[in-house]
Tab-separated table of C-alpha atoms in Angstrom:
chain	number	residue	atom	x	y	z
A	1	MET	CA	-0.179	0.093	-0.115
A	2	GLU	CA	2.775	2.478	0.698
A	3	SER	CA	4.180	1.808	-2.824
A	4	ILE	CA	0.847	2.880	-4.135
A	5	ALA	CA	0.732	5.854	-2.120
A	6	LEU	CA	4.190	6.946	-3.602
A	7	ILE	CA	2.738	6.152	-7.035
A	8	VAL	CA	-0.102	8.525	-6.374
A	9	CYS	CA	2.198	11.134	-5.082
A	10	PHE	CA	4.479	11.076	-7.847
A	11	PHE	CA	1.444	11.556	-10.363
A	12	THR	CA	0.137	14.348	-8.279
A	13	PHE	CA	3.263	15.987	-8.381
A	14	LEU	CA	3.584	16.016	-12.084
A	15	PHE	CA	-0.018	17.094	-12.487
A	16	THR	CA	0.510	20.203	-10.338
A	17	LEU	CA	3.986	20.929	-12.070
A	18	TYR	CA	2.336	20.762	-15.539
A	19	GLY	CA	-0.543	23.172	-14.628
A	20	LEU	CA	2.065	25.535	-13.024
A	21	SER	CA	4.690	25.657	-15.690
A	22	LYS	CA	2.923	24.952	-19.259
A	23	ASP	CA	2.076	29.128	-19.534
A	24	ASP	CA	4.504	30.571	-17.651
A	25	PHE	CA	5.678	33.676	-19.561
A	26	ILE	CA	9.317	33.456	-18.242
A	27	LEU	CA	9.766	29.795	-19.144
A	28	LEU	CA	8.159	30.430	-22.736
A	29	ARG	CA	10.663	33.613	-22.929
A	30	LYS	CA	13.729	31.497	-22.110
A	31	ASN	CA	12.193	28.580	-24.881
A	32	ILE	CA	12.161	26.027	-21.896
A	33	SER	CA	10.135	23.075	-22.906
A	34	MET	CA	7.863	21.151	-20.832
A	35	ASP	CA	10.150	18.134	-21.343
A	36	GLN	CA	13.144	19.754	-19.775
A	37	VAL	CA	10.993	20.621	-17.017
A	38	PHE	CA	9.705	17.280	-16.385
A	39	ASN	CA	12.899	15.357	-16.997
A	40	ILE	CA	14.829	17.552	-14.206
A	41	SER	CA	11.829	17.264	-11.866
A	42	ILE	CA	11.467	13.422	-12.209
A	43	ILE	CA	15.173	12.939	-11.726
A	44	ALA	CA	14.934	14.961	-8.585
A	45	MET	CA	12.022	13.146	-7.261
A	46	VAL	CA	14.192	9.857	-7.842
A	47	VAL	CA	16.955	11.616	-6.065
A	48	GLY	CA	14.923	12.682	-3.330
A	49	LEU	CA	13.660	9.073	-2.649
A	50	PHE	CA	17.071	7.894	-2.542
A	51	PHE	CA	18.152	10.546	0.097
A	52	ALA	CA	14.928	9.981	2.047
A	53	ARG	CA	15.908	6.192	2.231
A	54	ALA	CA	19.352	6.971	2.890
A	55	LEU	CA	18.481	9.172	6.091
A	56	TYR	CA	16.128	6.635	7.208
A	57	VAL	CA	18.742	4.054	7.215
A	58	ALA	CA	21.350	6.702	8.954
A	59	ASN	CA	18.819	7.116	11.770
A	60	HIS	CA	17.653	3.466	11.810
A	61	PHE	CA	20.667	1.539	11.137
A	62	THR	CA	20.919	-2.398	11.407
A	63	VAL	CA	23.494	-4.682	9.544
A	64	SER	CA	20.602	-5.795	7.235
A	65	PHE	CA	20.526	-2.511	5.255
A	66	LEU	CA	24.053	-3.082	4.025
A	67	ASN	CA	22.768	-5.621	1.694
A	68	PRO	CA	21.607	-3.191	-1.362
A	69	LEU	CA	18.410	-5.449	-1.982
A	70	VAL	CA	17.255	-4.787	1.423
A	71	PHE	CA	18.352	-1.126	0.953
A	72	LEU	CA	16.263	-0.780	-2.275
A	73	ALA	CA	13.361	-2.910	-1.509
A	74	LEU	CA	10.940	-0.513	-0.218
A	75	PRO	CA	7.684	-2.606	-0.335
A	76	TYR	CA	9.154	-5.137	1.693
A	77	PHE	CA	11.368	-3.159	4.191
A	78	PRO	CA	9.562	0.227	4.468
A	79	GLY	CA	10.923	3.297	5.705
A	80	ILE	CA	11.689	6.654	4.398
A	81	SER	CA	12.690	10.004	5.830
A	82	ILE	CA	10.447	12.985	4.422
A	83	VAL	CA	13.150	15.536	5.647
A	84	GLY	CA	15.822	13.708	3.586
A	85	GLY	CA	13.437	13.421	0.452
A	86	VAL	CA	12.910	17.122	0.656
A	87	ILE	CA	16.523	18.240	1.195
A	88	GLY	CA	17.761	15.646	-1.777
A	89	PHE	CA	14.922	16.982	-4.140
A	90	VAL	CA	15.825	20.694	-3.562
A	91	VAL	CA	19.432	20.281	-3.809
A	92	PHE	CA	19.148	18.401	-7.077
A	93	ILE	CA	16.847	20.992	-8.665
A	94	LEU	CA	18.931	23.735	-7.769
A	95	TYR	CA	22.129	22.303	-8.814
A	96	PHE	CA	20.797	20.422	-12.105
A	97	ALA	CA	18.691	23.397	-13.085
A	98	SER	CA	21.684	25.658	-13.045
A	99	VAL	CA	23.781	23.253	-15.224
A	100	GLN	CA	20.942	22.828	-17.622
A	101	LYS	CA	20.596	26.586	-18.092
A	102	VAL	CA	16.875	26.632	-17.138
A	103	PRO	CA	15.689	29.377	-14.750
A	104	THR	CA	16.727	28.010	-11.429
A	105	GLN	CA	14.725	30.002	-8.908
A	106	ARG	CA	11.683	29.769	-11.109
A	107	LEU	CA	11.869	26.208	-11.532
A	108	PHE	CA	12.617	25.835	-7.820
A	109	ASP	CA	9.362	27.611	-6.892
A	110	PHE	CA	7.141	25.534	-8.952
A	111	SER	CA	8.485	22.136	-7.989
A	112	THR	CA	8.227	23.034	-4.330
A	113	VAL	CA	5.103	23.974	-4.782
A	114	SER	CA	4.020	20.820	-6.630
A	115	LEU	CA	5.874	18.573	-3.826
A	116	LEU	CA	3.994	20.506	-1.437
A	117	VAL	CA	0.803	19.518	-2.968
A	118	ALA	CA	2.105	15.844	-3.584
A	119	MET	CA	3.309	15.580	0.154
A	120	GLY	CA	-0.106	16.771	1.354
A	121	VAL	CA	-1.804	13.891	-0.863
A	122	GLY	CA	0.930	11.442	0.933
A	123	TYR	CA	-0.149	12.517	4.280
A	124	VAL	CA	-3.706	12.069	3.922
A	125	LEU	CA	-2.990	8.624	2.354
A	126	GLN	CA	-1.082	7.667	5.058
A	127	ILE	CA	-3.792	8.714	7.792
A	128	ALA	CA	-6.194	7.057	5.861
A	129	LEU	CA	-4.044	3.716	5.663
A	130	HIS	CA	-3.796	3.882	9.385
A	131	LEU	CA	-7.333	4.590	9.923
A	132	ILE	CA	-8.348	1.559	7.814
A	133	ARG	CA	-5.665	-0.688	9.848
A	134	LYS	CA	-7.453	0.799	12.955
A	135	LYS	CA	-4.118	2.093	14.063
A	136	PRO	CA	-4.368	5.728	14.504
A	137	LEU	CA	-1.544	8.128	14.511
A	138	PRO	CA	-0.310	9.822	17.541
A	139	PHE	CA	-1.702	13.507	17.854
A	140	LEU	CA	1.264	15.103	17.233
A	141	GLU	CA	1.927	13.144	13.786
A	142	TYR	CA	-1.039	15.545	12.751
A	143	ILE	CA	0.867	18.625	13.018
A	144	THR	CA	2.828	18.472	9.677
A	145	PRO	CA	0.018	17.403	7.763
A	146	LEU	CA	-2.070	20.499	8.989
A	147	VAL	CA	0.567	22.752	8.352
A	148	LEU	CA	1.014	21.544	4.579
A	149	LEU	CA	-2.864	21.834	4.253
A	150	VAL	CA	-3.053	25.291	5.305
A	151	LEU	CA	0.187	26.299	3.539
A	152	THR	CA	-1.467	24.700	0.343
A	153	LEU	CA	-4.607	27.042	0.812
A	154	VAL	CA	-2.515	30.062	1.324
A	155	PHE	CA	-0.297	29.417	-1.633
A	156	PHE	CA	-2.973	28.656	-4.139
A	157	PHE	CA	-5.445	31.449	-3.046
A	158	LEU	CA	-2.785	34.170	-1.667
A	159	LEU	CA	0.652	33.600	-2.654
A	160	LEU	CA	0.421	32.217	-6.327
A	161	PRO	CA	-1.833	35.079	-7.561
A	162	ARG	CA	0.683	37.664	-6.279
A	163	TYR	CA	3.506	35.707	-7.734
A	164	ARG	CA	2.051	35.299	-11.223
A	165	ARG	CA	1.325	39.295	-10.970
A	166	GLY	CA	5.028	39.881	-10.402
A	167	GLU	CA	4.589	41.264	-6.784
A	168	MET	CA	6.963	38.405	-5.514
A	169	LYS	CA	10.432	37.841	-6.451
A	170	ASP	CA	11.546	34.192	-7.722
A	171	ALA	CA	12.492	31.921	-5.011
A	172	HIS	CA	10.215	33.252	-2.697
A	173	LEU	CA	7.355	30.420	-2.932
A	174	GLY	CA	10.098	27.665	-2.380
A	175	LEU	CA	11.996	29.438	0.498
A	176	VAL	CA	8.419	30.057	2.335
A	177	PHE	CA	7.741	26.021	1.564
A	178	LEU	CA	11.077	25.076	3.250
A	179	ALA	CA	10.634	27.440	6.172
A	180	CYS	CA	7.374	26.268	7.011
A	181	PHE	CA	7.824	22.634	6.220
A	182	PHE	CA	10.949	22.218	8.449
A	183	ALA	CA	9.682	24.718	11.140
A	184	SER	CA	6.818	21.939	11.645
A	185	THR	CA	9.051	19.093	11.774
A	186	LEU	CA	10.935	21.182	14.540
A	187	LEU	CA	8.006	22.062	16.418
A	188	THR	CA	6.727	18.199	16.368
A	189	ASP	CA	10.139	17.174	17.835
A	190	ILE	CA	9.944	19.991	20.401
A	191	LEU	CA	6.369	18.764	21.504
A	192	GLU	CA	7.391	14.893	21.379
A	193	ASN	CA	11.120	15.618	23.369
A	194	GLY	CA	10.513	18.761	25.465
A	195	LYS	CA	13.696	19.560	27.499
A	196	LYS	CA	15.457	16.490	25.951
A	197	LEU	CA	15.409	17.986	22.437
A	198	LEU	CA	19.119	18.999	22.453
A	199	ILE	CA	20.086	15.423	23.597
A	200	VAL	CA	17.805	13.277	21.400
A	201	MET	CA	17.895	15.621	18.312
A	202	GLY	CA	19.453	13.434	15.450
A	203	VAL	CA	20.462	14.020	12.147
A	204	GLU	CA	17.019	15.092	10.968
A	205	GLY	CA	16.654	17.530	13.807
A	206	LEU	CA	19.937	19.303	13.202
A	207	LEU	CA	19.140	19.380	9.287
A	208	SER	CA	15.618	20.785	9.853
A	209	LEU	CA	17.296	23.559	12.026
A	210	GLY	CA	19.980	24.446	9.803
A	211	ILE	CA	17.727	24.619	6.683
A	212	LEU	CA	15.135	26.314	8.668
A	213	ILE	CA	17.690	29.191	9.679
A	214	PHE	CA	19.133	29.434	6.070
A	215	ALA	CA	15.889	29.678	4.756
A	216	LEU	CA	14.630	32.489	6.950
A	217	SER	CA	17.791	34.400	6.189
A	218	LEU	CA	17.410	34.367	2.475
A	219	LEU	CA	13.800	35.369	3.109
A	220	LEU	CA	14.944	38.449	4.943
A	221	LYS	CA	17.369	39.143	2.549
A	222	LYS	CA	15.170	39.226	-0.261
A	223	GLU	CA	12.682	41.121	1.521
A	224	ARG	CA	15.268	43.882	2.357
A	225	LYS	CA	15.907	43.995	-1.247
A	226	VAL	CA	12.241	44.507	-2.356
A	227	ILE	CA	11.884	47.197	0.441
A	228	LYS	CA	15.072	49.051	-0.634
A	229	PHE	CA	13.891	48.755	-4.441
A	230	SER	CA	10.530	50.197	-3.661
A	231	LYS	CA	11.931	53.229	-1.507
A	232	ILE	CA	14.397	54.174	-4.727
A	233	ARG	CA	11.242	54.087	-6.935
A	234	ILE	CA	9.505	56.300	-4.922
């Protein structure tokens, strides 16, 4: 069932990415085809899945994972790290898009919004599977899905219209997604572990904290540039 959920998320991602990219004037002006957009994004999804599996194995290591078949056989030995998947996906998008001379920040925005929608669908399917199996998730496990649901509504009804009108700079959407996602994962860790957070914080927690700080610093830097430019125009 987990494999089916991954397939549904994959096609949800592609459908959302197509809707965002097909008539984008910047991609059209740069003569970027949908084939290029899909090729980069599909490879990024595969890389993200590999990173998701690798970080999970790093956090739950057993000798059996040294067997490549066990490492790759997700249906039989399930377990992935969403944090690792997001990091691998974003890093590859930023690197490979720049190598291919595709508008990197634009593709970063569209890819992360598509990833947001796909992850939301994935979390809904996860919750549904647990309910079907009569194994409801702990309350704290609902924090990230709720954050993604609210973020999806904010993106499509508030931020994307402004973005299309040119009122937001490229990379804003992607940075907002990263900040909100990693803030929600940290919030879950804080509520679960409380004062013991610094002791039990593993690789995922440290990566989440680092990327959250990085994303917020870039957002503040971009906002300062926008404010400075607005003052110059006035």
